Amino acid sequence: YKTIYGMGTWGWIVTKSAINRKVKESSWWTTSKVNIVKKVIGKNYFMFDCIGLIKGILWGWNGSNKIYGGAGYACNGVPDVNTEGMLAKCKNVSTNFSNVEVGEYLWMSGHCAIYIGDGLCVECTPIWKNGVQITAVANIGKKSGYNSRTWTKHGKLPYITYEKEEVKQYKIIVDNSSLYKFKQC
């Protein structure tokens, strides 16, 4: 999907009326920011902010042409809270990133993301690519080809089920009498 950062949005289709609504609600929407977003009107872009990305997905966002990209509002048991409010909902909050799991909420003051594994997260930010993007979690290590950010805390959202994936190991045992025969293990 094509995305652009828009403060106070959770997957809204970029339209003139959507922009006008947000301008009335937040001082973040300066003339220069409005002009940037207006450039993608009619080009099938969706607007998110960082917490709006997470709430939008949890509220059912699916990229449809329906209002809010198919998301509801404050539904599925997920409240409309800011980044700090969402952190307060998390369990097992930690500053140790050696144990972060896929799907965990990443937080720093005023900003958030979701950990997707392999040292990467998905976030929506006006910097770098000005929209939803995959970035490296600098707490784990920088990755070539990705912008990186250092996060303060991470925790498990109560709206997600976290299951440890069992790692299956297989062995191939070669029968010494023939290199072409294998025993099943």
PDB file of C-alpha atoms in Angstrom:
ATOM      1  CA  TYR A   1       0.000   0.000   0.000  1.00  0.00           C
ATOM      2  CA  LYS A   2       1.067   3.586  -0.584  1.00  0.00           C
ATOM      3  CA  THR A   3       1.214   5.483   2.687  1.00  0.00           C
ATOM      4  CA  ILE A   4       2.031   8.935   3.986  1.00  0.00           C
ATOM      5  CA  TYR A   5       2.383  10.265   7.506  1.00  0.00           C
ATOM      6  CA  GLY A   6      -0.626  12.186   8.816  1.00  0.00           C
ATOM      7  CA  MET A   7      -0.913  13.073  12.511  1.00  0.00           C
ATOM      8  CA  GLY A   8      -4.090  11.725  14.111  1.00  0.00           C
ATOM      9  CA  THR A   9      -4.968   9.207  11.398  1.00  0.00           C
ATOM     10  CA  TRP A  10      -5.248   5.417  11.396  1.00  0.00           C
ATOM     11  CA  GLY A  11      -5.313   4.400   7.746  1.00  0.00           C
ATOM     12  CA  TRP A  12      -7.490   7.130   6.307  1.00  0.00           C
ATOM     13  CA  ILE A  13      -7.736   7.456   2.553  1.00  0.00           C
ATOM     14  CA  VAL A  14      -6.068  10.751   1.612  1.00  0.00           C
ATOM     15  CA  THR A  15      -8.807  13.158   0.557  1.00  0.00           C
ATOM     16  CA  LYS A  16      -9.251  16.917   0.769  1.00  0.00           C
ATOM     17  CA  SER A  17     -12.024  16.498   3.363  1.00  0.00           C
ATOM     18  CA  ALA A  18      -9.861  14.199   5.512  1.00  0.00           C
ATOM     19  CA  ILE A  19      -7.022  16.728   5.459  1.00  0.00           C
ATOM     20  CA  ASN A  20      -9.399  19.591   6.286  1.00  0.00           C
ATOM     21  CA  ARG A  21     -10.799  17.630   9.231  1.00  0.00           C
ATOM     22  CA  LYS A  22      -7.318  17.005  10.664  1.00  0.00           C
ATOM     23  CA  VAL A  23      -6.244  20.647  10.178  1.00  0.00           C
ATOM     24  CA  LYS A  24      -9.086  21.652  12.526  1.00  0.00           C
ATOM     25  CA  GLU A  25      -8.008  19.086  15.136  1.00  0.00           C
ATOM     26  CA  SER A  26      -4.233  19.483  15.381  1.00  0.00           C
ATOM     27  CA  SER A  27      -1.612  22.205  15.123  1.00  0.00           C
ATOM     28  CA  TRP A  28       0.770  19.613  13.645  1.00  0.00           C
ATOM     29  CA  TRP A  29      -0.964  20.224  10.319  1.00  0.00           C
ATOM     30  CA  THR A  30       0.983  23.300   9.210  1.00  0.00           C
ATOM     31  CA  THR A  31       0.598  24.724   5.709  1.00  0.00           C
ATOM     32  CA  SER A  32       3.799  23.022   4.532  1.00  0.00           C
ATOM     33  CA  LYS A  33       2.688  19.622   5.883  1.00  0.00           C
ATOM     34  CA  VAL A  34      -0.772  20.014   4.356  1.00  0.00           C
ATOM     35  CA  ASN A  35       0.812  20.823   0.990  1.00  0.00           C
ATOM     36  CA  ILE A  36       2.943  17.652   1.134  1.00  0.00           C
ATOM     37  CA  VAL A  37      -0.089  15.459   1.862  1.00  0.00           C
ATOM     38  CA  LYS A  38      -2.260  17.231  -0.721  1.00  0.00           C
ATOM     39  CA  LYS A  39       0.167  16.104  -3.449  1.00  0.00           C
ATOM     40  CA  VAL A  40      -1.089  12.512  -3.094  1.00  0.00           C
ATOM     41  CA  ILE A  41      -4.840  13.198  -3.141  1.00  0.00           C
ATOM     42  CA  GLY A  42      -6.474  10.839  -5.619  1.00  0.00           C
ATOM     43  CA  LYS A  43      -3.396   8.591  -5.856  1.00  0.00           C
ATOM     44  CA  ASN A  44      -4.662   5.810  -3.549  1.00  0.00           C
ATOM     45  CA  TYR A  45      -2.606   6.766  -0.487  1.00  0.00           C
ATOM     46  CA  PHE A  46      -3.493   5.998   3.124  1.00  0.00           C
ATOM     47  CA  MET A  47      -2.558   8.269   6.050  1.00  0.00           C
ATOM     48  CA  PHE A  48      -1.287   6.953   9.372  1.00  0.00           C
ATOM     49  CA  ASP A  49       0.641   8.251  12.319  1.00  0.00           C
ATOM     50  CA  CYS A  50       2.752   5.905  14.456  1.00  0.00           C
ATOM     51  CA  ILE A  51       0.145   4.880  17.020  1.00  0.00           C
ATOM     52  CA  GLY A  52      -2.561   5.091  14.354  1.00  0.00           C
ATOM     53  CA  LEU A  53      -0.774   2.380  12.371  1.00  0.00           C
ATOM     54  CA  ILE A  54      -0.966   0.009  15.317  1.00  0.00           C
ATOM     55  CA  LYS A  55      -4.498   0.943  16.362  1.00  0.00           C
ATOM     56  CA  GLY A  56      -5.719   0.908  12.761  1.00  0.00           C
ATOM     57  CA  ILE A  57      -4.520  -2.644  12.229  1.00  0.00           C
ATOM     58  CA  LEU A  58      -6.004  -3.763  15.548  1.00  0.00           C
ATOM     59  CA  TRP A  59      -9.245  -1.963  14.633  1.00  0.00           C
ATOM     60  CA  GLY A  60      -9.488  -3.953  11.412  1.00  0.00           C
ATOM     61  CA  TRP A  61      -7.695  -1.855   8.775  1.00  0.00           C
ATOM     62  CA  ASN A  62      -7.523  -3.824   5.535  1.00  0.00           C
ATOM     63  CA  GLY A  63      -6.625  -1.322   2.818  1.00  0.00           C
ATOM     64  CA  SER A  64     -10.144  -1.099   1.448  1.00  0.00           C
ATOM     65  CA  ASN A  65     -11.660   2.009  -0.091  1.00  0.00           C
ATOM     66  CA  LYS A  66     -14.020   2.281   2.878  1.00  0.00           C
ATOM     67  CA  ILE A  67     -13.595   5.130   5.354  1.00  0.00           C
ATOM     68  CA  TYR A  68     -10.439   4.684   7.450  1.00  0.00           C
ATOM     69  CA  GLY A  69      -9.274   1.955   5.055  1.00  0.00           C
ATOM     70  CA  GLY A  70     -11.775  -0.467   6.546  1.00  0.00           C
ATOM     71  CA  ALA A  71     -10.785   0.135  10.180  1.00  0.00           C
ATOM     72  CA  GLY A  72     -13.328   0.847  12.856  1.00  0.00           C
ATOM     73  CA  TYR A  73     -12.745   3.194  15.754  1.00  0.00           C
ATOM     74  CA  ALA A  74     -11.840   2.041  19.277  1.00  0.00           C
ATOM     75  CA  CYS A  75     -13.153  -1.452  18.529  1.00  0.00           C
ATOM     76  CA  ASN A  76     -12.005  -5.043  19.114  1.00  0.00           C
ATOM     77  CA  GLY A  77     -11.324  -4.127  22.740  1.00  0.00           C
ATOM     78  CA  VAL A  78      -8.523  -1.761  21.691  1.00  0.00           C
ATOM     79  CA  PRO A  79      -8.936   1.738  23.150  1.00  0.00           C
ATOM     80  CA  ASP A  80      -8.040   5.017  21.481  1.00  0.00           C
ATOM     81  CA  VAL A  81      -4.889   5.867  23.438  1.00  0.00           C
ATOM     82  CA  ASN A  82      -1.624   7.648  22.668  1.00  0.00           C
ATOM     83  CA  THR A  83       1.818   6.014  22.541  1.00  0.00           C
ATOM     84  CA  GLU A  84       2.283   6.210  26.315  1.00  0.00           C
ATOM     85  CA  GLY A  85      -1.239   4.906  26.935  1.00  0.00           C
ATOM     86  CA  MET A  86      -0.566   1.891  24.734  1.00  0.00           C
ATOM     87  CA  LEU A  87       2.702   1.200  26.568  1.00  0.00           C
ATOM     88  CA  ALA A  88       0.752   1.235  29.835  1.00  0.00           C
ATOM     89  CA  LYS A  89      -1.471  -1.555  28.426  1.00  0.00           C
ATOM     90  CA  CYS A  90       1.552  -3.773  27.655  1.00  0.00           C
ATOM     91  CA  LYS A  91       2.720  -6.687  29.758  1.00  0.00           C
ATOM     92  CA  ASN A  92       6.333  -7.686  30.427  1.00  0.00           C
ATOM     93  CA  VAL A  93       7.642  -4.203  29.599  1.00  0.00           C
ATOM     94  CA  SER A  94      11.424  -4.262  29.398  1.00  0.00           C
ATOM     95  CA  THR A  95      14.439  -2.202  28.400  1.00  0.00           C
ATOM     96  CA  ASN A  96      16.385  -5.368  27.529  1.00  0.00           C
ATOM     97  CA  PHE A  97      16.072  -5.894  23.783  1.00  0.00           C
ATOM     98  CA  SER A  98      17.833  -9.264  23.743  1.00  0.00           C
ATOM     99  CA  ASN A  99      14.472 -10.930  24.455  1.00  0.00           C
ATOM    100  CA  VAL A 100      12.113  -8.930  22.209  1.00  0.00           C
ATOM    101  CA  GLU A 101       9.576 -11.102  20.348  1.00  0.00           C
ATOM    102  CA  VAL A 102       7.817 -10.694  17.016  1.00  0.00           C
ATOM    103  CA  GLY A 103       4.672  -8.603  17.454  1.00  0.00           C
ATOM    104  CA  GLU A 104       5.889  -6.680  20.493  1.00  0.00           C
ATOM    105  CA  TYR A 105       5.210  -2.987  20.901  1.00  0.00           C
ATOM    106  CA  LEU A 106       8.325  -0.802  20.690  1.00  0.00           C
ATOM    107  CA  TRP A 107       8.255   2.550  22.435  1.00  0.00           C
ATOM    108  CA  MET A 108      10.215   5.740  22.877  1.00  0.00           C
ATOM    109  CA  SER A 109       8.790   9.001  24.154  1.00  0.00           C
ATOM    110  CA  GLY A 110       6.120  10.121  21.668  1.00  0.00           C
ATOM    111  CA  HIS A 111       6.727   7.352  19.131  1.00  0.00           C
ATOM    112  CA  CYS A 112       6.060   3.621  18.654  1.00  0.00           C
ATOM    113  CA  ALA A 113       6.415   0.665  16.309  1.00  0.00           C
ATOM    114  CA  ILE A 114       5.908  -3.103  16.107  1.00  0.00           C
ATOM    115  CA  TYR A 115       8.796  -5.572  16.107  1.00  0.00           C
ATOM    116  CA  ILE A 116       8.657  -7.891  13.063  1.00  0.00           C
ATOM    117  CA  GLY A 117      11.748 -10.018  13.699  1.00  0.00           C
ATOM    118  CA  ASP A 118      15.308 -10.218  12.399  1.00  0.00           C
ATOM    119  CA  GLY A 119      16.191  -6.919  14.090  1.00  0.00           C
ATOM    120  CA  LEU A 120      13.496  -5.010  12.175  1.00  0.00           C
ATOM    121  CA  CYS A 121      10.299  -3.157  13.007  1.00  0.00           C
ATOM    122  CA  VAL A 122       7.484  -1.479  11.118  1.00  0.00           C
ATOM    123  CA  GLU A 123       6.732   2.124  11.987  1.00  0.00           C
ATOM    124  CA  CYS A 124       5.077   5.172  10.502  1.00  0.00           C
ATOM    125  CA  THR A 125       7.156   8.324  10.659  1.00  0.00           C
ATOM    126  CA  PRO A 126       7.458  11.575   8.731  1.00  0.00           C
ATOM    127  CA  ILE A 127      11.229  11.148   8.526  1.00  0.00           C
ATOM    128  CA  TRP A 128      13.108   9.047   5.991  1.00  0.00           C
ATOM    129  CA  LYS A 129      10.302   7.807   3.683  1.00  0.00           C
ATOM    130  CA  ASN A 130       7.409   9.850   5.185  1.00  0.00           C
ATOM    131  CA  GLY A 131       5.052   6.948   5.794  1.00  0.00           C
ATOM    132  CA  VAL A 132       4.890   3.332   6.865  1.00  0.00           C
ATOM    133  CA  GLN A 133       8.331   1.751   6.566  1.00  0.00           C
ATOM    134  CA  ILE A 134      10.526  -1.035   7.832  1.00  0.00           C
ATOM    135  CA  THR A 135      13.473   0.126   9.917  1.00  0.00           C
ATOM    136  CA  ALA A 136      16.214  -1.490  11.971  1.00  0.00           C
ATOM    137  CA  VAL A 137      16.002  -1.696  15.753  1.00  0.00           C
ATOM    138  CA  ALA A 138      19.341  -0.123  16.687  1.00  0.00           C
ATOM    139  CA  ASN A 139      19.121  -1.700  20.165  1.00  0.00           C
ATOM    140  CA  ILE A 140      19.690  -5.029  18.400  1.00  0.00           C
ATOM    141  CA  GLY A 141      22.046  -3.697  15.734  1.00  0.00           C
ATOM    142  CA  LYS A 142      22.106  -1.628  12.588  1.00  0.00           C
ATOM    143  CA  LYS A 143      21.280  -3.354   9.303  1.00  0.00           C
ATOM    144  CA  SER A 144      22.576  -2.459   5.893  1.00  0.00           C
ATOM    145  CA  GLY A 145      19.917  -0.855   3.719  1.00  0.00           C
ATOM    146  CA  TYR A 146      17.681   0.188   6.621  1.00  0.00           C
ATOM    147  CA  ASN A 147      17.396   3.376   8.615  1.00  0.00           C
ATOM    148  CA  SER A 148      17.667   2.612  12.312  1.00  0.00           C
ATOM    149  CA  ARG A 149      16.242   3.925  15.532  1.00  0.00           C
ATOM    150  CA  THR A 150      17.024   3.245  19.188  1.00  0.00           C
ATOM    151  CA  TRP A 151      13.941   2.409  21.250  1.00  0.00           C
ATOM    152  CA  THR A 152      13.502   2.850  25.013  1.00  0.00           C
ATOM    153  CA  LYS A 153      11.150  -0.020  25.928  1.00  0.00           C
ATOM    154  CA  HIS A 154       9.218  -2.931  24.479  1.00  0.00           C
ATOM    155  CA  GLY A 155       6.278  -4.972  25.733  1.00  0.00           C
ATOM    156  CA  LYS A 156       3.530  -7.400  24.799  1.00  0.00           C
ATOM    157  CA  LEU A 157       0.218  -5.927  23.717  1.00  0.00           C
ATOM    158  CA  PRO A 158      -2.791  -7.572  25.395  1.00  0.00           C
ATOM    159  CA  TYR A 159      -4.615  -7.687  22.033  1.00  0.00           C
ATOM    160  CA  ILE A 160      -2.106 -10.056  20.424  1.00  0.00           C
ATOM    161  CA  THR A 161      -1.468 -13.709  21.208  1.00  0.00           C
ATOM    162  CA  TYR A 162       2.252 -14.402  21.389  1.00  0.00           C
ATOM    163  CA  GLU A 163       3.245 -17.970  20.706  1.00  0.00           C
ATOM    164  CA  LYS A 164       6.785 -19.238  20.696  1.00  0.00           C
ATOM    165  CA  GLU A 165       7.465 -21.074  17.495  1.00  0.00           C
ATOM    166  CA  GLU A 166       8.987 -24.462  18.036  1.00  0.00           C
ATOM    167  CA  VAL A 167      12.215 -24.844  16.133  1.00  0.00           C
ATOM    168  CA  LYS A 168      12.334 -28.231  14.470  1.00  0.00           C
ATOM    169  CA  GLN A 169      15.702 -29.717  13.759  1.00  0.00           C
ATOM    170  CA  TYR A 170      16.263 -32.472  11.247  1.00  0.00           C
ATOM    171  CA  LYS A 171      19.252 -34.709  10.746  1.00  0.00           C
ATOM    172  CA  ILE A 172      20.316 -36.556   7.668  1.00  0.00           C
ATOM    173  CA  ILE A 173      22.153 -39.716   8.614  1.00  0.00           C
ATOM    174  CA  VAL A 174      24.277 -41.179   5.879  1.00  0.00           C
ATOM    175  CA  ASP A 175      24.589 -44.951   5.793  1.00  0.00           C
ATOM    176  CA  ASN A 176      28.305 -45.527   5.405  1.00  0.00           C
ATOM    177  CA  SER A 177      27.774 -48.486   3.071  1.00  0.00           C
ATOM    178  CA  SER A 178      26.465 -46.175   0.374  1.00  0.00           C
ATOM    179  CA  LEU A 179      26.509 -42.428   0.046  1.00  0.00           C
ATOM    180  CA  TYR A 180      23.224 -42.601  -1.842  1.00  0.00           C
ATOM    181  CA  LYS A 181      21.102 -44.233   0.839  1.00  0.00           C
ATOM    182  CA  PHE A 182      19.635 -42.134   3.621  1.00  0.00           C
ATOM    183  CA  LYS A 183      17.923 -43.236   6.798  1.00  0.00           C
ATOM    184  CA  GLN A 184      14.903 -41.317   7.970  1.00  0.00           C
ATOM    185  CA  CYS A 185      15.185 -39.742  11.365  1.00  0.00           C
TER     186      CYS A 185
END
